[in-house]
mmCIF file of C-alpha atoms and ligand atoms in Angstrom:
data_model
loop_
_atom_site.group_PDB
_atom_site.id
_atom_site.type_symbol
_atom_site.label_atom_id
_atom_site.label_comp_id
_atom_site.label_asym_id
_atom_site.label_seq_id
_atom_site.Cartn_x
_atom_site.Cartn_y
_atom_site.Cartn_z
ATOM 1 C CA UNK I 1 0.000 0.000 0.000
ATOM 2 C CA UNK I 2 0.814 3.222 -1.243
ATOM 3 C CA UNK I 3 0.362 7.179 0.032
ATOM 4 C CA UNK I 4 1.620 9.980 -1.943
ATOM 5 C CA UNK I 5 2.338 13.251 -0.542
ATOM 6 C CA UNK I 6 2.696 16.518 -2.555
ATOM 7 C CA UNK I 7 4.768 18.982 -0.978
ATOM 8 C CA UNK I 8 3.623 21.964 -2.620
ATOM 9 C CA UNK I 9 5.252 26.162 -1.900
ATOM 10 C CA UNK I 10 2.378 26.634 0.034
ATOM 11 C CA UNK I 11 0.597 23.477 0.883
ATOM 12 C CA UNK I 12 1.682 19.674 1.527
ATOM 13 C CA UNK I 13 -1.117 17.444 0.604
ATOM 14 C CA UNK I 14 -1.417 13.537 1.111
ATOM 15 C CA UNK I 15 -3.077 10.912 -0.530
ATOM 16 C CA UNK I 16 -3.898 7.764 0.813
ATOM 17 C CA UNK I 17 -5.856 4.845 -0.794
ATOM 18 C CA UNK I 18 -8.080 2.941 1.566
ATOM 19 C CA UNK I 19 -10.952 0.354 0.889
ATOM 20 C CA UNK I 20 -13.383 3.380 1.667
ATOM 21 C CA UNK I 21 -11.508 5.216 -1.142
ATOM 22 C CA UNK I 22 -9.031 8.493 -1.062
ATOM 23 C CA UNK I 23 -8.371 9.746 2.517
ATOM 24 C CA UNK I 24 -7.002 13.184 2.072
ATOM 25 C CA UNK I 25 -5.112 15.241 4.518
ATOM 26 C CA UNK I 26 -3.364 18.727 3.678
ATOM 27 C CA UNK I 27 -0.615 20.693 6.074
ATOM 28 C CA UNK I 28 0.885 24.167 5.444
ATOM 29 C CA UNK I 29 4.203 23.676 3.892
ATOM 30 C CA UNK I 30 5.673 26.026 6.444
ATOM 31 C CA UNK I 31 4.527 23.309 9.361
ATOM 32 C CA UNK I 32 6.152 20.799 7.932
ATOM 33 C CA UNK I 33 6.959 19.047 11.627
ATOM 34 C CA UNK I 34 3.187 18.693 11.909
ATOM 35 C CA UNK I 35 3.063 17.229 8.467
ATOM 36 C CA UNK I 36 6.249 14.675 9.430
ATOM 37 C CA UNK I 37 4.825 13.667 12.792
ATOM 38 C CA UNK I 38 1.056 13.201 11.108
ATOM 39 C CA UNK I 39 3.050 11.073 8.051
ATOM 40 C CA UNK I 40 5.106 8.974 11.065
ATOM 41 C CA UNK I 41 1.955 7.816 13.019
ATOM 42 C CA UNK I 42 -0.247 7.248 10.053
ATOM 43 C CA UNK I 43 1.580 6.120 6.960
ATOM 44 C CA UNK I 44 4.644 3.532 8.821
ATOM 45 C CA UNK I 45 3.067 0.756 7.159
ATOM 46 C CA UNK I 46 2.640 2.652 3.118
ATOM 47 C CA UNK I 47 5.205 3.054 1.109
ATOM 48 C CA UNK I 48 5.935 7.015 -0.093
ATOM 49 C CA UNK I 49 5.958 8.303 -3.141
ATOM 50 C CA UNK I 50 6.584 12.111 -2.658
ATOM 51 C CA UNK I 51 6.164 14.924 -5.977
ATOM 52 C CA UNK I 52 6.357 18.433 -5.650
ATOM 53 C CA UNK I 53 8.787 21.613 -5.232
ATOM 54 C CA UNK I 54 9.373 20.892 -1.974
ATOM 55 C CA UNK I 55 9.716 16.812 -2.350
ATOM 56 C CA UNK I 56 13.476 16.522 -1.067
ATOM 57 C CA UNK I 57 13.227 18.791 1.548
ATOM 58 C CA UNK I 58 10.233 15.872 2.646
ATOM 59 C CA UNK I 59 12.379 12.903 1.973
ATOM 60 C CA UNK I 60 15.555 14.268 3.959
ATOM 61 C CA UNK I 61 13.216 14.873 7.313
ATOM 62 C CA UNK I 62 11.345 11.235 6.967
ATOM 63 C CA UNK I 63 14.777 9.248 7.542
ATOM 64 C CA UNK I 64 13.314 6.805 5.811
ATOM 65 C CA UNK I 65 14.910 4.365 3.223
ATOM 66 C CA UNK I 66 11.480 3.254 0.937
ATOM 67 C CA UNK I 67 10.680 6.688 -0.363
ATOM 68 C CA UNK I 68 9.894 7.384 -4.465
ATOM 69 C CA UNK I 69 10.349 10.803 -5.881
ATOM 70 C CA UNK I 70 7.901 11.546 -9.128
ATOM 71 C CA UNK I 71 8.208 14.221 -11.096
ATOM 72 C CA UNK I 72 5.875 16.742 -10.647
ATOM 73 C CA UNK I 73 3.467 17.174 -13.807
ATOM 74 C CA UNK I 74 3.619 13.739 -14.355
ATOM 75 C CA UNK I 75 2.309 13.196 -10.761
ATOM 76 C CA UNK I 76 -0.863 15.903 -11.251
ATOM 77 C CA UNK I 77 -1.816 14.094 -14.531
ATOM 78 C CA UNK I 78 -2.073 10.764 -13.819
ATOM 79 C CA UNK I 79 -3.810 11.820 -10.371
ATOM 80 C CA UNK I 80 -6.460 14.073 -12.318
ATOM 81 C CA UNK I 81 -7.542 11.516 -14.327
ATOM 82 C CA UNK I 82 -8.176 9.507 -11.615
ATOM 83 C CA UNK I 83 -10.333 12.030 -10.354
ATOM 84 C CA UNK I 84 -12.042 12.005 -13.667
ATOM 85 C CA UNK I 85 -12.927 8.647 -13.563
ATOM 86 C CA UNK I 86 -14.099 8.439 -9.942
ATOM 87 C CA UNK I 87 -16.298 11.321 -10.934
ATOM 88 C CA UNK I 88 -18.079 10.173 -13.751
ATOM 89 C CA UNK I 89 -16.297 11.591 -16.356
ATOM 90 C CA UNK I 90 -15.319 8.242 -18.480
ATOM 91 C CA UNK I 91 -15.022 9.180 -21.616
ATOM 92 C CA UNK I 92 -12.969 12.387 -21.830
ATOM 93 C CA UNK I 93 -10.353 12.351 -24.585
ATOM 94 C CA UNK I 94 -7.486 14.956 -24.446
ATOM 95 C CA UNK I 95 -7.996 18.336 -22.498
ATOM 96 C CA UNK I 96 -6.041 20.920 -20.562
ATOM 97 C CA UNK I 97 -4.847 20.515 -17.445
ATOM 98 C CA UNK I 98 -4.441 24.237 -15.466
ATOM 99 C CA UNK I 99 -2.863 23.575 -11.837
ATOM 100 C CA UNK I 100 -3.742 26.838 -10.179
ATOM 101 C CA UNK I 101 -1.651 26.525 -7.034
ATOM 102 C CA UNK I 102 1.021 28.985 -5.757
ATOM 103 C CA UNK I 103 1.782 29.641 -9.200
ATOM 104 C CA UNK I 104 -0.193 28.584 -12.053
ATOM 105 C CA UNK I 105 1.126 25.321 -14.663
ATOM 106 C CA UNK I 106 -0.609 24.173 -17.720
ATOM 107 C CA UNK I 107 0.130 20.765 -19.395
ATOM 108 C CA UNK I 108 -1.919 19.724 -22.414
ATOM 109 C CA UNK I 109 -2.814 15.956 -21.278
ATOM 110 C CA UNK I 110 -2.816 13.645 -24.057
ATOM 111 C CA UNK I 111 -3.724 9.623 -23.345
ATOM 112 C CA UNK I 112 -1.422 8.686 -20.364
ATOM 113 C CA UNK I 113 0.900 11.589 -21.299
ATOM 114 C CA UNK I 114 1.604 15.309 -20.255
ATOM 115 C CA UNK I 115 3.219 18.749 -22.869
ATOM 116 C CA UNK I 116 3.852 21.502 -20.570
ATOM 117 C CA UNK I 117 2.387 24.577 -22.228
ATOM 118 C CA UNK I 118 3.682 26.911 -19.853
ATOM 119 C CA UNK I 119 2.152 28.618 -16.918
ATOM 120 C CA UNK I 120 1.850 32.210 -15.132
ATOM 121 C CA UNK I 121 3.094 33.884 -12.127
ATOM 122 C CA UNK I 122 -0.659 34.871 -11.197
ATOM 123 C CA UNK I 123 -1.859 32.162 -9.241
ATOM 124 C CA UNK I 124 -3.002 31.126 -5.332
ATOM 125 C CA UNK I 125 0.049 32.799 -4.393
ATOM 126 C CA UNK I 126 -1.361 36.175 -5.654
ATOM 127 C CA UNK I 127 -4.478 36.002 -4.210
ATOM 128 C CA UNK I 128 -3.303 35.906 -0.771
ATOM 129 C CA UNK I 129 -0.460 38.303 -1.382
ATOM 130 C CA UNK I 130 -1.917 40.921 -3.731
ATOM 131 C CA UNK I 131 -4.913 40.638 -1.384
ATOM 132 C CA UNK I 132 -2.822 40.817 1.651
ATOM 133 C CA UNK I 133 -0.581 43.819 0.810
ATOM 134 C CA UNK I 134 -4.269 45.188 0.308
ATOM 135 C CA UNK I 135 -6.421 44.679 2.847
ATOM 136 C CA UNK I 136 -3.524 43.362 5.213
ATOM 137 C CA UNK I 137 -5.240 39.834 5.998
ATOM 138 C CA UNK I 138 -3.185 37.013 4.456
ATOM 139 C CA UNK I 139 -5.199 34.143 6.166
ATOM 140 C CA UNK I 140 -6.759 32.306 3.093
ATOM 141 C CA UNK I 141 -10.289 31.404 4.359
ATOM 142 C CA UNK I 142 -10.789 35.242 5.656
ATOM 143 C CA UNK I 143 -9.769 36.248 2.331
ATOM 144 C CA UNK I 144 -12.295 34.055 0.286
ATOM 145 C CA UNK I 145 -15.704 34.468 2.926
ATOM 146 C CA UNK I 146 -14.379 38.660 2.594
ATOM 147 C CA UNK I 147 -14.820 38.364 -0.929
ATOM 148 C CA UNK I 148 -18.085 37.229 -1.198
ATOM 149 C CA UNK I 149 -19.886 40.022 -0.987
ATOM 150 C CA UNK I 150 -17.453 42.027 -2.635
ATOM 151 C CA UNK I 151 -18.177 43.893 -6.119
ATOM 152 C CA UNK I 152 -15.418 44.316 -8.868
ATOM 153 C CA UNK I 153 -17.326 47.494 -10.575
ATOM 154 C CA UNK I 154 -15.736 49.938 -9.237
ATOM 155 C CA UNK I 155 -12.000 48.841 -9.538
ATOM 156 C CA UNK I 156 -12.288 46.936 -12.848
ATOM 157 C CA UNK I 157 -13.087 47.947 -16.311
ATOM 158 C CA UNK I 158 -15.592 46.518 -18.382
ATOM 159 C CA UNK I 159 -15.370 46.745 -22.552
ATOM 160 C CA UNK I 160 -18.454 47.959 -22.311
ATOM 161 C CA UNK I 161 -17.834 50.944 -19.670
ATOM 162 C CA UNK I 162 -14.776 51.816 -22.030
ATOM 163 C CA UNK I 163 -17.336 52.042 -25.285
ATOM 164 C CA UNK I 164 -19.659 54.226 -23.342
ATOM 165 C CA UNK I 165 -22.876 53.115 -25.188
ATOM 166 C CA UNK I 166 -21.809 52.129 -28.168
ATOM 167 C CA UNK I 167 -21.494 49.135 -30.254
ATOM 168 C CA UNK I 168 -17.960 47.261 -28.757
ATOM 169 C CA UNK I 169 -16.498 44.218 -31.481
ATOM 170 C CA UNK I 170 -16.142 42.025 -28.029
ATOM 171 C CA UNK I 171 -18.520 41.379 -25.498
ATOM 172 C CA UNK I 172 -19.301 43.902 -22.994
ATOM 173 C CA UNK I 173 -19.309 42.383 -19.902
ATOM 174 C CA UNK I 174 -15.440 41.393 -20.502
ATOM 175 C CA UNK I 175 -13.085 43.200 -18.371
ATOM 176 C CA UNK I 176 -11.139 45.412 -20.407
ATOM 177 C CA UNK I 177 -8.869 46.140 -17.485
ATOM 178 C CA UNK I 178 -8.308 44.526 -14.521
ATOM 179 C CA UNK I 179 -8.158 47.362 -11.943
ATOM 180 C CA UNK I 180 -8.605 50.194 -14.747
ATOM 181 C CA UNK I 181 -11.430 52.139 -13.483
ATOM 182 C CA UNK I 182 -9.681 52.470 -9.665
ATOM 183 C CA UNK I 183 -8.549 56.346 -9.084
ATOM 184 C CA UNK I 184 -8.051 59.071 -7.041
ATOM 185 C CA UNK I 185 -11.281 60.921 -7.515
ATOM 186 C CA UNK I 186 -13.307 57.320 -7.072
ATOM 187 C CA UNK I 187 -14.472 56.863 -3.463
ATOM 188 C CA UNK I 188 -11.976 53.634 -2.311
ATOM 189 C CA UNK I 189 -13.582 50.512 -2.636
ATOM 190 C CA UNK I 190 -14.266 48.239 0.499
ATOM 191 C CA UNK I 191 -11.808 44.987 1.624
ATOM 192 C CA UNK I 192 -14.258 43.211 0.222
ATOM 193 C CA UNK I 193 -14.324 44.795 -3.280
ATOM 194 C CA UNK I 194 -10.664 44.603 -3.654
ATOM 195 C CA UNK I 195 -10.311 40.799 -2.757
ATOM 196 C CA UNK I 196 -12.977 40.282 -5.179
ATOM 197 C CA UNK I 197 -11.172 42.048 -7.947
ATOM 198 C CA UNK I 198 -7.808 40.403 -7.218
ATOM 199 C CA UNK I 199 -9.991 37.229 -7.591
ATOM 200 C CA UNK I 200 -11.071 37.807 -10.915
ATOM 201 C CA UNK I 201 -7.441 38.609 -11.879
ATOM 202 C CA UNK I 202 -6.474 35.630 -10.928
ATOM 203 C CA UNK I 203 -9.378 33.825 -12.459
ATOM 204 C CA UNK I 204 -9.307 35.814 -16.072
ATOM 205 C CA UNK I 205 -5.317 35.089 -16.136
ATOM 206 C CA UNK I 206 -5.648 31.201 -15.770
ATOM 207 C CA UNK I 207 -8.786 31.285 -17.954
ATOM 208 C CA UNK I 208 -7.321 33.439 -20.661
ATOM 209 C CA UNK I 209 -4.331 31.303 -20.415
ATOM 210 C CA UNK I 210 -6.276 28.217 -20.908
ATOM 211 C CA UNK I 211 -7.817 29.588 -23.438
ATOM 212 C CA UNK I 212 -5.202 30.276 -25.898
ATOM 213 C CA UNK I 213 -3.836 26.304 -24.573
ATOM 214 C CA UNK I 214 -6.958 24.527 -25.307
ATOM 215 C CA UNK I 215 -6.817 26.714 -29.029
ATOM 216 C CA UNK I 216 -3.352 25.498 -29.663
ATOM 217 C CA UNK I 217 -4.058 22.187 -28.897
ATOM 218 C CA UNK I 218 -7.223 21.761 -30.196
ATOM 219 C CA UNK I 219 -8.925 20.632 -27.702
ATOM 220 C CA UNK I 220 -12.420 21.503 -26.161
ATOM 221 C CA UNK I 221 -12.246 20.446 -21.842
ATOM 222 C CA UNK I 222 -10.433 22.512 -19.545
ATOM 223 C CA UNK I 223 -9.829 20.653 -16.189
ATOM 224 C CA UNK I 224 -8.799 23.173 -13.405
ATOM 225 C CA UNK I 225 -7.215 21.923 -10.219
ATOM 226 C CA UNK I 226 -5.140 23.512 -7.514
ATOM 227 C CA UNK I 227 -5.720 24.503 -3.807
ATOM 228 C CA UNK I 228 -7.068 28.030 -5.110
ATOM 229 C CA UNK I 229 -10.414 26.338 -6.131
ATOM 230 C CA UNK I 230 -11.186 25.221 -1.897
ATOM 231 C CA UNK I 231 -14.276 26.481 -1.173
ATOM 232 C CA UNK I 232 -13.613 29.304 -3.365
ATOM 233 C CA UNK I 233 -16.612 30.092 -5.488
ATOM 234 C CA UNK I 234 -16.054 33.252 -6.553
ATOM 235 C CA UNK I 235 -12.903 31.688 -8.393
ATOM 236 C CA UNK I 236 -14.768 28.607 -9.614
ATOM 237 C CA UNK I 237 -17.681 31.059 -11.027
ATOM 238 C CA UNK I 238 -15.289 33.097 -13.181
ATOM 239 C CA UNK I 239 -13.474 30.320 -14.112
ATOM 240 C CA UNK I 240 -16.480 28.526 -15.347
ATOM 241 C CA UNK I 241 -18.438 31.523 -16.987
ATOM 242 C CA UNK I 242 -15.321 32.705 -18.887
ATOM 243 C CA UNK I 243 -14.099 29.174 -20.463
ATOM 244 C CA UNK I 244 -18.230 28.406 -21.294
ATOM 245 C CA UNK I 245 -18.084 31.919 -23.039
ATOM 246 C CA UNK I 246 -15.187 30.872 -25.260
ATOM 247 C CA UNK I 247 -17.073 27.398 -26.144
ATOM 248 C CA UNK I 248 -14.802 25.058 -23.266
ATOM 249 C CA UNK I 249 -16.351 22.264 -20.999
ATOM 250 C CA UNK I 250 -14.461 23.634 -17.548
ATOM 251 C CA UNK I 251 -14.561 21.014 -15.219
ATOM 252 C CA UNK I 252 -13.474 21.697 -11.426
ATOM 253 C CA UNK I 253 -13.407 18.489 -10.119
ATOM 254 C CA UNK I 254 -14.001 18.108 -5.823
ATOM 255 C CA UNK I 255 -10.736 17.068 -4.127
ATOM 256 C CA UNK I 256 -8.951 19.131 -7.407
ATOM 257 C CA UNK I 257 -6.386 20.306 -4.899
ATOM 258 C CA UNK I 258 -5.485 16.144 -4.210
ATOM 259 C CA UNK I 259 -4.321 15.420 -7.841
ATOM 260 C CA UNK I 260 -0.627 15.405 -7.858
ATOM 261 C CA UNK I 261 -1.084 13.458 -4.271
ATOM 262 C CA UNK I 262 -2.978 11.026 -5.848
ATOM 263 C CA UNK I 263 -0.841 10.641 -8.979
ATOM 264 C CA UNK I 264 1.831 9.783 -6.657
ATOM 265 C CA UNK I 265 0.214 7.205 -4.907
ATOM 266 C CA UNK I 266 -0.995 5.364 -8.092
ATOM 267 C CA UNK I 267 2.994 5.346 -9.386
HETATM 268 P P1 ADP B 1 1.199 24.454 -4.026
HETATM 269 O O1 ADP B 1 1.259 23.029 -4.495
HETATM 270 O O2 ADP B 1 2.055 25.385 -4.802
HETATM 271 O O3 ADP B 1 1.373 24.575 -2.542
HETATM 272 P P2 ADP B 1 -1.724 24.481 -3.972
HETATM 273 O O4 ADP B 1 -2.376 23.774 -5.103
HETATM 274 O O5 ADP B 1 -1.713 23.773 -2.664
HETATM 275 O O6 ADP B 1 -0.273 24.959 -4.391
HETATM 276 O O7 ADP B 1 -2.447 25.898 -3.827
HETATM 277 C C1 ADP B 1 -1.984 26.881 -2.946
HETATM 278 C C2 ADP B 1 -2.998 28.014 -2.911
HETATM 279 O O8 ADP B 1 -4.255 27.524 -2.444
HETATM 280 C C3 ADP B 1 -2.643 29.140 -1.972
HETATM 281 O O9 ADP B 1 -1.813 30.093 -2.613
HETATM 282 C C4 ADP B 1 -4.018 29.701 -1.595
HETATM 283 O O10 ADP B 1 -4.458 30.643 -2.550
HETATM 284 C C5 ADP B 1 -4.920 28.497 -1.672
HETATM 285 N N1 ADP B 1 -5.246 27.863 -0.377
HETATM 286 C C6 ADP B 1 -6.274 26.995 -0.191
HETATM 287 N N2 ADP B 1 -6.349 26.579 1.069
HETATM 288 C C7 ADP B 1 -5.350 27.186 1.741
HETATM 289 C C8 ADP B 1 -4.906 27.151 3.101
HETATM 290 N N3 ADP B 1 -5.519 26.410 4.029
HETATM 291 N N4 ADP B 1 -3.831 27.887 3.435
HETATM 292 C C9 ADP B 1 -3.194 28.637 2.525
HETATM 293 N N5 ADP B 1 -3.574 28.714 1.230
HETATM 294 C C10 ADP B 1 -4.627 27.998 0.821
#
C-alpha cells in the first residue's frame, strides 16, 4: 500500500488509498513538523511516493529508506484523471490541465501523457499576497468568505464601460482592465471589493491562459485543479463563466487540490 504526498510552496497534501476510497489530509508547507509527525503515526506501514517543489526537503526529514520521488506534472496528470474517472467523467479524450496553485502550470494531457504549455506567475500565491498587501489579511479562508460580498465594478473595467454606449467588437461584460477604473477621484472601494477584484485577476489570467492552450491544442475540456479552487466560489464562477463563453467544458473536479497526491500514490 501506497500514500503519496505533494509537498507543494504553500501546501503539503497527502493521498492515501483505503478500501473506503481516497483519505485526504493537507498541512501548510511552512509546518512541515506537523506534516512529518502526522506522516510517522499514520503512513509507517505505506510506502511514499513524494512529488512536488518541496519533495526533497520531505524525503531528507522522513529518515526513511522506501521513499519514491515523481516528477511533478507527471504526478498531477495521472492523479487528475483519476479524479475524472471516480467522478463520472469516463469518456474524456485529451484536455487541458491548469494547476492553479502557488503559481499557475498548464500541461496539455494527451492519453497517459503530459506537454507543458507553460504557466503564469498569477496564481493562489497572488491572491493571498496581492490581497494581503491590500487589505492586510493574508489568512486564506478570511480572504475568500471577505470576498463574497465584494463587487469588482468599481475597480475593474468593463469593454463595455470603455465604449460608453456604443457598439464594442467584443462582449461587454469582458473586463477590459483589470483594476482600470480604480482612481483618485473614485471613493476607495471596500476589503471586500478589492479581494474580489484580485480574484477575478487571478481567475481571467488562468482562464485566458487556458484559453489560448486549449486553441493550440485543439482541444475543447479545460480541467482546473489547484488549492485556489477550496471552497472558493467566486474563483470557480469566473473560471467557469469565462471558459463556457469561449465554447470550453471547464470542469473543477471536488478534491482538485489532491491530484498530484494522488498521482503519486498510483505510481
Ligand atoms: P502548491 O502546491 O504550490 O502549494 P496548492 O495547489 O496547494 O499549491 O495551492 C496553494 C494556494 O491555495 C494558496 O496560494 C491559496 O491561494 C490556496 N489555499 C487553499 N487553502 C489554503 C490554506 N488552508 N492555506 C493557505 N492557502 C490555501
Amino acid at each position: 500500500e501506497k500514500a503519496g504526498i505533494d509537498a507543494g510552496g504553500t501546501l503539503c497534501k497527502v493521498a492515501m488509498q483505503t478500501e473506503k476510497g481516497w483519505v485526504y489530509q493537507s498541512f501548510p508547507t511552512k509546518q512541515m513538523k506537523e506534516c512529518i509527525r502526522w506522516l510517522n503515526t499514520h503512513c509507517v506501514h505505506r510506502h511514499l511516493c513524494i512529488t512536488g517543489g518541496k519533495a526533497s526537503i520531505i524525503r531528507a526529514k522522513l529518515k526513511r529508506q522506501d521513499l519514491t520521488l515523481i516528477p511533478e506534472f507527471s504526478a498531477s496528470c495521472a492523479g487528475a484523471r483519476e479524479l475524472l474517472n471516480n467522478e463520472g467523467h469516463t469518456s474524456l479524450g485529451d484536455f487541458i490541465l491548469t494547476n492553479v496553485g502557488t503559481g499557475t502550470s498548464l500541461n496539455h494531457v494527451k492519453g497517459m501523457k503530459q506537454e507543458w504549455m507553460g504557466g503564469t506567475g498569477v496564481g493562489g500565491g497572488t491572491l493571498i499576497g496581492l490581497s494581503g498587501l491590500l487589505t492586510g489579511v493574508y489568512d486564506y479562508s478570511k480572504l475568500i468568505q471577505c470576498a463574497e460580498h465584494g463587487k469588482r465594478d468599481s475597480i475593474d473595467l468593463t469593454v463595455a464601460r470603455i465604449y460608453e454606449g456604443e457598439t464594442p467588437p467584443i462582449p461587454g461584460d469582458l473586463t477590459a482592465s483589470n483594476f482600470g477604473a480604480a482612481s483618485a477621484e473614485s471613493i476607495s472601494p471596500s476589503p471586500a471589493d478589492q479581494v474580489a477584484s484580485v480574484i477575478g485577476l487571478v481567475a481571467e489570467t488562468v482562464t485566458s491562459l487556458s484559453v489560448l492552450a486549449a486553441q493550440k491544442a485543439e482541444v475543447k475540456t479545460v480541467v482546473y485543479i489547484g488549492s485556489s479552487f477550496v471552497d472558493n466560489s467566486l474563483l470557480q464562477g469566473i473560471v467557469t463563466r469565462y471558459s463556457r463563453q469561449w465554447g470550453l467544458t471547464p470542469i473543477i473536479p471536488e478534491h482538485g487540490s489532491f491530484c498530484g497526491a494522488i498521482g503519486a500514490a498510483l505510481s
